[in-house]
XYZ file of C-alpha atoms in Angstrom:
620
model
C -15.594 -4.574 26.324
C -13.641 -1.175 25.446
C -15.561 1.057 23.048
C -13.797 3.548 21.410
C -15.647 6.078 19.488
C -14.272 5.953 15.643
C -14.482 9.259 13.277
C -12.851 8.911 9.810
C -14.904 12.040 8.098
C -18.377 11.212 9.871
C -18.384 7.874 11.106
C -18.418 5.919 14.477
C -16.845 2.582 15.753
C -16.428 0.311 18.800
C -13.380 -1.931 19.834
C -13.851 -5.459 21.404
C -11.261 -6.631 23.965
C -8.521 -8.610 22.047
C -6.565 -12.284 22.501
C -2.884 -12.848 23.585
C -2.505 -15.077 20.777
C -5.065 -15.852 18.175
C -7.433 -13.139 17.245
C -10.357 -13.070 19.407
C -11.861 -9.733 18.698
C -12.834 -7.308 15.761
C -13.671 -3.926 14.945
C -17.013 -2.548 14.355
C -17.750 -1.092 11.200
C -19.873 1.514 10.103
C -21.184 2.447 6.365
C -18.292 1.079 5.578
C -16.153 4.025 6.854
C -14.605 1.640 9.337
C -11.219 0.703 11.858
C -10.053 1.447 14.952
C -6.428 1.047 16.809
C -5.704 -2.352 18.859
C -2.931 -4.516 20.297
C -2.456 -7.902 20.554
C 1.068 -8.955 22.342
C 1.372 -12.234 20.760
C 1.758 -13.544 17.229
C 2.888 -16.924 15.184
C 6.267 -14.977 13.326
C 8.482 -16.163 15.742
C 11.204 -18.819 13.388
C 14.663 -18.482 12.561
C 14.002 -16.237 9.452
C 14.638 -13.126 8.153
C 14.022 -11.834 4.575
C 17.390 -10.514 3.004
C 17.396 -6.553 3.148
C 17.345 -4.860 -0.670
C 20.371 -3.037 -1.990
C 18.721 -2.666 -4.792
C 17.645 0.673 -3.870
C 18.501 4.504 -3.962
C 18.920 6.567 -1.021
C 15.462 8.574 -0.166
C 14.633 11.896 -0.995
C 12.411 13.884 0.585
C 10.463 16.406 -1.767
C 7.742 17.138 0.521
C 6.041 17.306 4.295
C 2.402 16.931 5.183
C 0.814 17.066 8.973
C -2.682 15.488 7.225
C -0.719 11.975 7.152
C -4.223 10.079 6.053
C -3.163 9.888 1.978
C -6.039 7.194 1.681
C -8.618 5.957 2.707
C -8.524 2.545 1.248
C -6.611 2.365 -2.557
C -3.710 4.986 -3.453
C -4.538 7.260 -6.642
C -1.546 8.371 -8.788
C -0.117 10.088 -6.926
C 3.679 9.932 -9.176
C 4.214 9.997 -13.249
C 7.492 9.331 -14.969
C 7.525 11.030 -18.303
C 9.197 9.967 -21.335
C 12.044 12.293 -21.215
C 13.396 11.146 -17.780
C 11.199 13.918 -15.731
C 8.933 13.205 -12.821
C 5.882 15.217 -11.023
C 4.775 13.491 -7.606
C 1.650 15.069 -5.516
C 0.254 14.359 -2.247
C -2.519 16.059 0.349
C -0.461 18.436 2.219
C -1.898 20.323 5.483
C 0.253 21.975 7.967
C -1.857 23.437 9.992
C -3.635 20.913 12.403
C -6.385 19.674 13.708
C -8.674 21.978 11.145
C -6.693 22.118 8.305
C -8.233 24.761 6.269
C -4.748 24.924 4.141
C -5.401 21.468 3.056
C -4.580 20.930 -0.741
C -1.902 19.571 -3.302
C 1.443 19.112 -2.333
C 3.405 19.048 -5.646
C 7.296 18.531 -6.617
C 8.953 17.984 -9.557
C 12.135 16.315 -10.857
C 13.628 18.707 -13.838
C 15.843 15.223 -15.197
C 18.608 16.221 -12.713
C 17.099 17.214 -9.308
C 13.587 17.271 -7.430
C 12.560 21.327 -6.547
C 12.516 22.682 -3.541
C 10.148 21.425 -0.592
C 6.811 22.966 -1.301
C 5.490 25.710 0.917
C 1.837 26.386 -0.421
C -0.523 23.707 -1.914
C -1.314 24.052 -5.669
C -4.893 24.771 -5.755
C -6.462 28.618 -4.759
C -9.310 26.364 -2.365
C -9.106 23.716 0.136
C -8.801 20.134 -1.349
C -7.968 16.600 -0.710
C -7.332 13.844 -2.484
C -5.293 14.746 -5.195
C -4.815 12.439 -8.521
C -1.993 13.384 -10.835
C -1.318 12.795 -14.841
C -0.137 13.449 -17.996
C -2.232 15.857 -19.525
C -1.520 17.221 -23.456
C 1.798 17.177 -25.476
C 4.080 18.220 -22.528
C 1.393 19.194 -19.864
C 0.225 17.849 -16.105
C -3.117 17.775 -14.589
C -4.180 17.369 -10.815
C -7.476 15.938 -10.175
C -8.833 16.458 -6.079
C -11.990 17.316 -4.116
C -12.754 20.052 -2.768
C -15.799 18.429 -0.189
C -18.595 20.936 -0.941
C -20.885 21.933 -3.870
C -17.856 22.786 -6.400
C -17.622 18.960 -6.641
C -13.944 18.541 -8.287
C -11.555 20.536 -8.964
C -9.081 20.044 -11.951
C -5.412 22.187 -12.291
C -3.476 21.780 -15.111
C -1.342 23.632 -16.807
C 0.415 23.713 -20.354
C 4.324 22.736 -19.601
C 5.059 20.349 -17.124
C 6.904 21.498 -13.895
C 6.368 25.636 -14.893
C 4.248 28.293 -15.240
C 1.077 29.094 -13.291
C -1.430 26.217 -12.881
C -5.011 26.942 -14.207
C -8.482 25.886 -13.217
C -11.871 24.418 -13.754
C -14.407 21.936 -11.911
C -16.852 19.240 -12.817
C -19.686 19.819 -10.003
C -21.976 16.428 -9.631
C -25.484 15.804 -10.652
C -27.839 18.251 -9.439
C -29.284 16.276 -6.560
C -25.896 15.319 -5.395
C -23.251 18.637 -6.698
C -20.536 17.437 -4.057
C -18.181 14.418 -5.408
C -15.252 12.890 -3.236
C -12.247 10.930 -3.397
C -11.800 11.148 -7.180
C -9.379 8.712 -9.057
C -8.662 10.633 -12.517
C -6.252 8.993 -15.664
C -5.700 10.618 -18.875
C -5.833 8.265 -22.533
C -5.536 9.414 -25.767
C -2.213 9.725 -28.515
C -1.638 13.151 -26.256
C -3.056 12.221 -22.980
C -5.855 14.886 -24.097
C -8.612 12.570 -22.601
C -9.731 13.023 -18.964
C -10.812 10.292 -16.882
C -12.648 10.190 -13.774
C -14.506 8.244 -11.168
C -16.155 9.391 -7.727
C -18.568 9.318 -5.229
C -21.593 11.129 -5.141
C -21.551 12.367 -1.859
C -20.249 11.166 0.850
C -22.763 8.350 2.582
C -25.562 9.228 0.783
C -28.251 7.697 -1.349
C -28.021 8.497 -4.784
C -29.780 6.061 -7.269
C -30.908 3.551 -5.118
C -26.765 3.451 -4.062
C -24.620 4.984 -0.782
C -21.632 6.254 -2.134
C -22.260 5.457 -6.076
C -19.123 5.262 -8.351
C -19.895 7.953 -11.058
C -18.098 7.780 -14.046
C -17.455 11.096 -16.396
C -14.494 11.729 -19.502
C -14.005 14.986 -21.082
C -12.377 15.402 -24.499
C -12.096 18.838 -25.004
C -10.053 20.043 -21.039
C -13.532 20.318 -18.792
C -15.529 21.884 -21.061
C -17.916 19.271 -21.892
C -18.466 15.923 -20.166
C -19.421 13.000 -22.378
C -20.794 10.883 -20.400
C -21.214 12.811 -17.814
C -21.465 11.651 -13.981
C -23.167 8.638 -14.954
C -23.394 4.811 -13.426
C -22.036 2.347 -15.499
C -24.151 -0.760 -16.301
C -23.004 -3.203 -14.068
C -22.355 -0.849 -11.016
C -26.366 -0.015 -10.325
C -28.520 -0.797 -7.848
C -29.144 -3.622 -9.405
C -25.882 -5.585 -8.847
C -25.272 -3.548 -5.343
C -26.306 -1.637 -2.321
C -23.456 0.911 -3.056
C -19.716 1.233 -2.866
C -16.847 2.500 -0.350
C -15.271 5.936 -0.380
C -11.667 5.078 -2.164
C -12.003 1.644 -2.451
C -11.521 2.305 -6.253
C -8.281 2.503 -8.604
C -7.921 3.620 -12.319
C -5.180 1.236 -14.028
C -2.639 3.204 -16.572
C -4.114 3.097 -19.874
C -2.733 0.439 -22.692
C -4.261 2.499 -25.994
C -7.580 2.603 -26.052
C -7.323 -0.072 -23.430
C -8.824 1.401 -20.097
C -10.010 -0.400 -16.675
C -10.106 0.174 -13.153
C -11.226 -1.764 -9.833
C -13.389 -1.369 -6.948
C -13.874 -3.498 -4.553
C -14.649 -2.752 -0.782
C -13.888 -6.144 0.516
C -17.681 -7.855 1.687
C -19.716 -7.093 -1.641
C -18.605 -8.029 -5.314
C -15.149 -7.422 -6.214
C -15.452 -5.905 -9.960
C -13.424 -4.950 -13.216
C -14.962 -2.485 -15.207
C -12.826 -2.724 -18.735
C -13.352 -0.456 -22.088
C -11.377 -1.537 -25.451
C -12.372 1.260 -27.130
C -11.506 4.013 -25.090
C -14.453 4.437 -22.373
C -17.148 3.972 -25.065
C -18.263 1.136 -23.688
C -17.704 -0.974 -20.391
C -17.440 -4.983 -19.423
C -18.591 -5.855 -15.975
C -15.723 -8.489 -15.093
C -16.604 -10.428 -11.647
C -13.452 -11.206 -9.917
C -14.670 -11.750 -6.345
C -18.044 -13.127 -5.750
C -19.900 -12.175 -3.095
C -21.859 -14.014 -0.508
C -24.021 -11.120 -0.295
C -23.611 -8.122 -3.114
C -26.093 -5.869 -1.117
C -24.312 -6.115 1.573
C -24.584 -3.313 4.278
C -24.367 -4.375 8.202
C -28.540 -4.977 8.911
C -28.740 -8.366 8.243
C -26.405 -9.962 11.083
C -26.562 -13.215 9.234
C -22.416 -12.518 7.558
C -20.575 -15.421 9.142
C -16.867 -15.278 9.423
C -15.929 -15.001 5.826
C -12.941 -13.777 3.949
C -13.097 -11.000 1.567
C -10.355 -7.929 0.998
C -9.612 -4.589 3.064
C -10.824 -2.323 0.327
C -6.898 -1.465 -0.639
C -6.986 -2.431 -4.430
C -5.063 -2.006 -7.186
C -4.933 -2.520 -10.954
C -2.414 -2.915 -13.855
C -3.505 -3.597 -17.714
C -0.748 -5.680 -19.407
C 0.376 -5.244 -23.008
C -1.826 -8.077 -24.218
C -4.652 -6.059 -22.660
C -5.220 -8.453 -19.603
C -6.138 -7.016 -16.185
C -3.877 -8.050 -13.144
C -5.555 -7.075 -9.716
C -4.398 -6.918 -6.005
C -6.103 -6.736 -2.614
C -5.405 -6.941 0.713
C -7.135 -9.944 2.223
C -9.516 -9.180 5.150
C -12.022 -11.663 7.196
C -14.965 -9.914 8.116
C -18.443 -11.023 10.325
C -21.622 -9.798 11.098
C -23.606 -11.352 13.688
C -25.369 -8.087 14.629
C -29.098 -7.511 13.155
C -31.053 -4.260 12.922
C -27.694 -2.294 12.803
C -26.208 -0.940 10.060
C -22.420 -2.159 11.695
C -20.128 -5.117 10.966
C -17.189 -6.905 12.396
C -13.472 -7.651 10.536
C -10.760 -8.897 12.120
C -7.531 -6.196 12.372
C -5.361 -9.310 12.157
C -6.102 -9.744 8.818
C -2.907 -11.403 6.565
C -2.957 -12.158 2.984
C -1.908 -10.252 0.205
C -3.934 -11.468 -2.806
C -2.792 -11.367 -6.597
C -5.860 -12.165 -9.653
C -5.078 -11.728 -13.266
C -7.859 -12.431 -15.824
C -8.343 -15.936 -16.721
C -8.023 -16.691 -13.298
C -11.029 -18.398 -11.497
C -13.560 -15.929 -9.906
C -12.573 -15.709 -6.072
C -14.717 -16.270 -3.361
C -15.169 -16.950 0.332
C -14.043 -20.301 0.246
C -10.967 -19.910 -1.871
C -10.312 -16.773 0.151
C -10.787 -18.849 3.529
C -11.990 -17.684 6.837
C -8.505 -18.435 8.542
C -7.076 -14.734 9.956
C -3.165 -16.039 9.858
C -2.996 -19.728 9.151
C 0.334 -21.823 10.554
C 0.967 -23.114 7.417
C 0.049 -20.879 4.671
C 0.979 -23.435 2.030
C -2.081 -24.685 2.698
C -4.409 -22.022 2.131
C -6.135 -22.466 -1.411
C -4.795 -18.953 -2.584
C -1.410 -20.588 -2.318
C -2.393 -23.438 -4.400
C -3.638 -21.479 -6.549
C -0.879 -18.936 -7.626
C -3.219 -15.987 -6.030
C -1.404 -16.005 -2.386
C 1.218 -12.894 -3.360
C 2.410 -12.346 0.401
C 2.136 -12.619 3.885
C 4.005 -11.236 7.070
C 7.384 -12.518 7.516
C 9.068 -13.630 10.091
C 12.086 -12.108 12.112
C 13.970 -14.177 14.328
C 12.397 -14.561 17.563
C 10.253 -11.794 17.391
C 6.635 -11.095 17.680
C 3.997 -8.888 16.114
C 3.477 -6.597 19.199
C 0.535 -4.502 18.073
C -1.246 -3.359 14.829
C -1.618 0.390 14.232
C -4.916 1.666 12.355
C -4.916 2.241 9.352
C -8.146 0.196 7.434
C -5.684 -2.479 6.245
C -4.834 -5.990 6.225
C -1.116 -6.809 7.713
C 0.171 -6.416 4.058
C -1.751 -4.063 1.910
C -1.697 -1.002 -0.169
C -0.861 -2.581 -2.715
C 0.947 -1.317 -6.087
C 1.463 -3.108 -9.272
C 4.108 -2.687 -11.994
C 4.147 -4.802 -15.374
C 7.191 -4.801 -17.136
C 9.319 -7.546 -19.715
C 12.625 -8.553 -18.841
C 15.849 -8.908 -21.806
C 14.714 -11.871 -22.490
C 10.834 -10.580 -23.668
C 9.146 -12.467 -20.468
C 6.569 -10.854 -18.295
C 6.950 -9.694 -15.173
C 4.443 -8.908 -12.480
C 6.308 -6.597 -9.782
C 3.972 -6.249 -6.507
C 5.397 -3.530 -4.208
C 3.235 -3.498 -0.684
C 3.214 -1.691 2.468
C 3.335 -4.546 5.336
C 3.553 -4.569 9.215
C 7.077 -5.430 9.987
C 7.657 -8.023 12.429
C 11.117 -6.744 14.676
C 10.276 -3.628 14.238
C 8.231 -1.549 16.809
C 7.871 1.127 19.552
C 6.941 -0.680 22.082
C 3.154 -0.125 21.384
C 3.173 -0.811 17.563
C 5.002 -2.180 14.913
C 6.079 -0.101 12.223
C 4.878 -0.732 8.610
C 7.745 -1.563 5.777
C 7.425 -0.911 2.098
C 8.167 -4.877 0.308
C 8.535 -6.214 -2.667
C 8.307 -9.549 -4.662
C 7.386 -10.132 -8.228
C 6.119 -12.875 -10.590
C 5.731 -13.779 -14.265
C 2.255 -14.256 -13.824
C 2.184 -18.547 -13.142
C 1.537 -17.594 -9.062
C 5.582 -18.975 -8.500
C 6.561 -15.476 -6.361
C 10.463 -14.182 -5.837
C 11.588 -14.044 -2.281
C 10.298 -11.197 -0.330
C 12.307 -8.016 -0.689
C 12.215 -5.490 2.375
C 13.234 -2.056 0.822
C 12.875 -0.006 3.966
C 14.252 -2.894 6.494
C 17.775 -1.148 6.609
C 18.992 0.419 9.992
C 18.220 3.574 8.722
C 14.563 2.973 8.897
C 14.427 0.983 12.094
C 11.923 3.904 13.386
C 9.944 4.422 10.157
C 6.358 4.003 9.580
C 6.471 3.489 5.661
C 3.186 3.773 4.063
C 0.856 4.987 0.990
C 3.404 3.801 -1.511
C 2.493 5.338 -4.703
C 4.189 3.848 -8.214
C 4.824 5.327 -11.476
C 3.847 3.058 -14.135
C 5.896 4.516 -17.036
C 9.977 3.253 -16.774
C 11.973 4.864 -19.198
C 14.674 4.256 -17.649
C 14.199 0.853 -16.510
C 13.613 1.853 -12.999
C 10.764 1.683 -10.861
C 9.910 5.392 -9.153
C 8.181 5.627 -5.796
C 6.706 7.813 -3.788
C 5.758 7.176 -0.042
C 4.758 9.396 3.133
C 7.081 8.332 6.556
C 7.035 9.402 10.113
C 8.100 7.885 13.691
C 4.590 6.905 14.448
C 2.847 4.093 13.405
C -0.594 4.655 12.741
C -2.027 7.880 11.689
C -3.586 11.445 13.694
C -6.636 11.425 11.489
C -8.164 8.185 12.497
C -9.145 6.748 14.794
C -11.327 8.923 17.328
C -9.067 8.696 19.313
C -6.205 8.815 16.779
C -3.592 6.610 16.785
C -1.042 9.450 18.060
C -0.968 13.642 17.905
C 0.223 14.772 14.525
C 3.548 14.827 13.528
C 5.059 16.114 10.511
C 5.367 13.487 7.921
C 7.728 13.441 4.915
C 7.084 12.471 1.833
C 9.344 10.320 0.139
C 10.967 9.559 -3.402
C 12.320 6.238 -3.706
C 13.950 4.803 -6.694
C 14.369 1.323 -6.878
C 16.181 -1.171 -9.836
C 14.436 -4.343 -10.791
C 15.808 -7.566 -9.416
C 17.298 -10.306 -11.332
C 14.766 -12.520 -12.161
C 14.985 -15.966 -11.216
C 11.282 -17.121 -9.971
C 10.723 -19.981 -8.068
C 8.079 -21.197 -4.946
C 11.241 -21.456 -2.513
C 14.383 -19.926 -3.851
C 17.187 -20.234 -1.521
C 18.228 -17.009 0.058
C 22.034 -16.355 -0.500
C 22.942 -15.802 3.206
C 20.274 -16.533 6.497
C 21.572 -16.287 9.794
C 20.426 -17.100 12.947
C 19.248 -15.017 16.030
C 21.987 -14.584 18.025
C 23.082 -16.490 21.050
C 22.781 -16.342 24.181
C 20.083 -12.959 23.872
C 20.394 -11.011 26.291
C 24.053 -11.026 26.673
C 27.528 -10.175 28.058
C 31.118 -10.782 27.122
C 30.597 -12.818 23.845
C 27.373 -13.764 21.649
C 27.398 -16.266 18.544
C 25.459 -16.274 15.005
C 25.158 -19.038 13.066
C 25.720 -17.975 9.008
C 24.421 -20.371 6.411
C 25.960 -19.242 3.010
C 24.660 -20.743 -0.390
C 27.558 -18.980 -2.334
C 31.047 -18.805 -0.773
C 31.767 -15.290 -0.202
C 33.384 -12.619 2.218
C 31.235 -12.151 5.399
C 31.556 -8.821 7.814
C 29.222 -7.387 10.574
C 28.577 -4.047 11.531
C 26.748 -2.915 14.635
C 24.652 0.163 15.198
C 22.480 1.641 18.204
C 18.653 2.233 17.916
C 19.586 5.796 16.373
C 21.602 4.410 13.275
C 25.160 5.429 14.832
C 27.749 2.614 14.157
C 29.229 1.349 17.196
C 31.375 -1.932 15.919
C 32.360 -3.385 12.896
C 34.062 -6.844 12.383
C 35.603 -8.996 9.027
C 35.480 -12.775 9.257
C 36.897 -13.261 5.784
C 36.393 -15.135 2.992
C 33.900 -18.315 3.828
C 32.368 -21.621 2.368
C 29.280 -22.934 1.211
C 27.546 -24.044 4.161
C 27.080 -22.847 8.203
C 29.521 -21.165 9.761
C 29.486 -20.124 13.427
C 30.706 -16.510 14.289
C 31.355 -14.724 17.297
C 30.364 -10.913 18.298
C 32.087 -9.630 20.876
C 30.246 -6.585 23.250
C 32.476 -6.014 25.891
C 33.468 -2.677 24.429
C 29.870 -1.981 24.263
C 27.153 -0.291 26.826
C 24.331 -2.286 28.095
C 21.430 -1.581 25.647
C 19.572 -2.732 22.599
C 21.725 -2.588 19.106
C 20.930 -4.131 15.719
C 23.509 -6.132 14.122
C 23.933 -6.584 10.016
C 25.493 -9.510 8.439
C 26.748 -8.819 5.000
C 27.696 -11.806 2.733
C 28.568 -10.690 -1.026
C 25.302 -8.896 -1.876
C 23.462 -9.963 0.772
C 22.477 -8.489 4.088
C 20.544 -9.325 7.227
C 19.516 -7.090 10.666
C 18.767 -9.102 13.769
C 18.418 -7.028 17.393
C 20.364 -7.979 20.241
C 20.492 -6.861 23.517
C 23.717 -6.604 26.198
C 22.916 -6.361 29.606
């Protein structure tokens, strides 16, 4: 067995020796701060397949950099708001000064309606902070919400006029046998968003009413200078339903009037809904994963191999009022007693969608399986609550999972809008590992994309970052604004050419590098839901791979259309291009020819109408 200590703020791990094929091994958990890195050479997403790349998408803008590249620990805050008159503010946790980081704070940018500002060279707030949550705040105002990890508890900057002016201060300190409050998720409510919002942890592992790490909710009317209530429990998140909660495993969902809820779920105990119609007055304890043990915390060693989520939640609240909710699925085990640590497996797959109405979830709909063969067998499936799972690509394999506290497709983000027509739709955009894509050590994580009107009948899977520009992108901590004025969805998302992050593990899963953060904007799809829509164009790998002289793909076209290839080398420079003309309904067989090219590793895009795919070949 290799043990490899863990430290993700104060916590320790071990690593068991993984499988070549099928998930063996696990990670040890601790207090629920948890993960470590791993690899595993061998995976199932090996078919003739590839999901058709989006060109539905704007080119990315960077409006900000960051050497502290851990955004999250579990579920992203709001980090990105999209106001009514076409502007946008976007914040993340910004350090540049590693390993220490004692200029840790807000990153901030904002779009004036025409253009994003200037890269950022100093964080917003006068301390050191992390975690920042961003909103609305007044007639024409913004607020920041973040921690500052000491006796200060949170601190709050806001200022008057959106994207100008100097930012001003003021803090909301916890109780007084707990002051210190972390990883705050903060929303504004109210005709003016005058109404502040906020949830946190007392502490950071430490017992506060009968809890670790309880969820304190507090709401100011008046801009922090009163708190009614005021860092309190809400019924139905005590000691008596729980043993405690996980640091960020918690997500506020845009308000809908006086219409308010957010999640938390850390993935073993229960999975809740905490929901106020009358504007955080009062609370309903909604139960949307049961647990097989709500006080849960590693002693027992009686946990069998059970399936439960990865603690990366998120929330939307419809305009009927109904709560839609998505999770990373996780498997998890603890056969260890008289320790306070637990097993999940990194292999994790499952992306899983819940809307109220919806039966309450549980291990056995959830299923013990890590990455079935089939997964329209899985009971999620059947039931409309399977949103996603890793694709395949071609012939290749899942090579090895970077750390990051996540199932294979996580970080969820959800997006309710109506089409022309006045139907609902459910967009889900996800952060996945990307089969095909990899360094050799790790594959890279994509951001994807599918949406539904709510009956569990999914779109096919859209990869937004799967273009050749992005072939050495980690893509992660997608943040989405849930305002559209402009019938676009806004994103924002932190990239670098590492998978896996410097924070954590102990040892990290690389030195720091400097990320970028990213602003993606991205037009809806046409809608046209079914279980197994027909792709326009699928191709298959190419053959003979490795190669000289001449290769061949096979193009299956559902729409008669012009087809062309282009060619590029692992650094995005086009070396070929070809045009086969105008072609039929059905499979075609084409020919690429490399003799003019060097002996290497290139990718190779198919375009047919709107349609693209990337496949890797290699000419020896």
């Amino acid at each position: 067995m290799i043990l490899i200590a863990l430290a993700m703020c104060f916590a320790g791990a071990g690593i068991a020796q993984v499988a070549q094929y099928k998930p063996k091994a696990w990670y040890k958990n601790v207090k629920q701060i948890n993960r470590v890195m791993n690899d595993e050479p061998g995976s199932p997403y090996a078919v003739e397949l590839n999901p058709t790349v989006s060109n539905s998408r704007a080119a990315d803008v960077v409006i900000g950099d960051s050497w502290y590249d851990n955004q999250s620990n579990a579920a992203i805050g709001t980090r990105i708001f999209t106001f009514d008159d076409g502007t946008m503010g976007a914040t993340w946790i910004r350090g540049m000064t590693p390993t220490a980081y004692a200029d840790r704070g807000t990153g901030y940018n904002y779009f004036d309606g025409t253009s994003w500002g200037a890269i950022p060279t100093e964080r917003v707030e006068e301390v050191r902070t992390g975690w920042p949550s961003y909103a609305p705040y007044g007639i024409n105002g913004e607020i920041i919400c973040a921690h500052t990890g000491g006796n200060a508890g949170l601190q709050f900057s806001w200022r008057e006029n959106k994207g100008e002016g100097d930012w001003n201060y003021f803090t909301l300190a916890g109780p007084a046998a707990q002051p210190d409050l972390t990883w705050p998720k903060m929303m504004t409510s109210g005709e003016n968003n005058e109404v502040i919002h906020v949830i946190a942890c007392a502490g950071a592992a430490v017992a506060y009413e009968g809890l670790t790490n309880a969820l304190l909710y507090s709401r100011s009317m008046d801009g922090g200078l009163t708190w009614d209530p005021e860092n309190v429990v809400l019924d139905g998140m005590g000691s008596d339903y729980t043993s405690g909660w996980g640091g960020d495993s918690y997500s506020f969902a845009h308000p809908v009037g006086n219409t308010l809820a957010f999640v938390a779920f850390g993935g073993i105990k229960d999975g809740i809904v905490m929901k106020s119609t009358d504007g955080g007055d009062n609370w309903e304890r909604i139960l949307f994963y049961e647990s097989p043990d709500p006080y849960f915390d590693g002693n027992g060693g009686n946990l069998p191999q059970c399936g439960g989520g990865d603690g990366y939640n998120d929330i939307v609240i419809d305009d009927q009022g109904m709560v839609h909710v998505a999770f990373g699925r996780q498997i998890h085990l603890d056969d260890t007693p008289d320790d306070d640590t637990w097993s999940y497996y990194p292999y994790s797959d499952g992306l899983v969608y819940w809307k109220e109405g919806m039966p309450i979830l549980d291990t056995a709909m959830i299923q013990s399986d890590i990455y079935p063969e089939d997964w329209t067998t899985m009971n999620l499936y059947q039931s409309g609550m399977l949103a996603a799972w890793t694709q395949p690509h071609g012939n290749d394999t899942l090579i090895g999972v970077a750390t990051y506290q996540a199932s294979l497709t996580s970080m969820p983000q959800l997006v309710i809008t109506r089409d022309a027509f006045g139907t609902q739709i459910v967009q889900l955009f996800y952060s996945a590992v990307s089969v095909g894509f990899d360094n050799s050590e790790f594959n890279f994580r994509h951001i994807w994309g599918r949406f539904t009107e709510g009956d569990g009948r999914f779109s096919p899977y859209t990869d937004y970052t799967g273009d050749v520009f992005h072939i050495f992108s980690e893509c992660v901590y997608p943040s989405v604004a849930q305002t559209m004025p402009d019938n676009k969805f806004h994103m924002l998302y932190q990239t670098d050419n590492m998978p896996g992050n410097s924070i954590i593990p102990t040892p990290p899963s690389h030195d720091p590098v400097l990320n970028n953060m990213v602003y993606l904007e991205i037009s809806p799809l046409p809608v046209n839901v079914t279980d197994n829509v027909a792709q326009s164009l699928e191709i298959s790998q190419n053959f003979p791979n490795p190669f000289n002289g001449k290769t061949y793909v096979e193009v299956t076209l559902n729409e008669a259309s012009n087809v062309s290839m282009e060619v590029y080398t692992l650094t995005g420079q086009k070396v070929a291009m070809s045009d086969y003309g105008y072609k039929t309904t059905g499979s075609h067989t084409i020919a690429i020819d490399a003799s003019p090219l060097n002996t290497g590793v290139y990718f190779y895009t198919i375009t047919a109408g709107e349609s693209k795919v990337t496949r890797k070949m290699m000419v020896e």
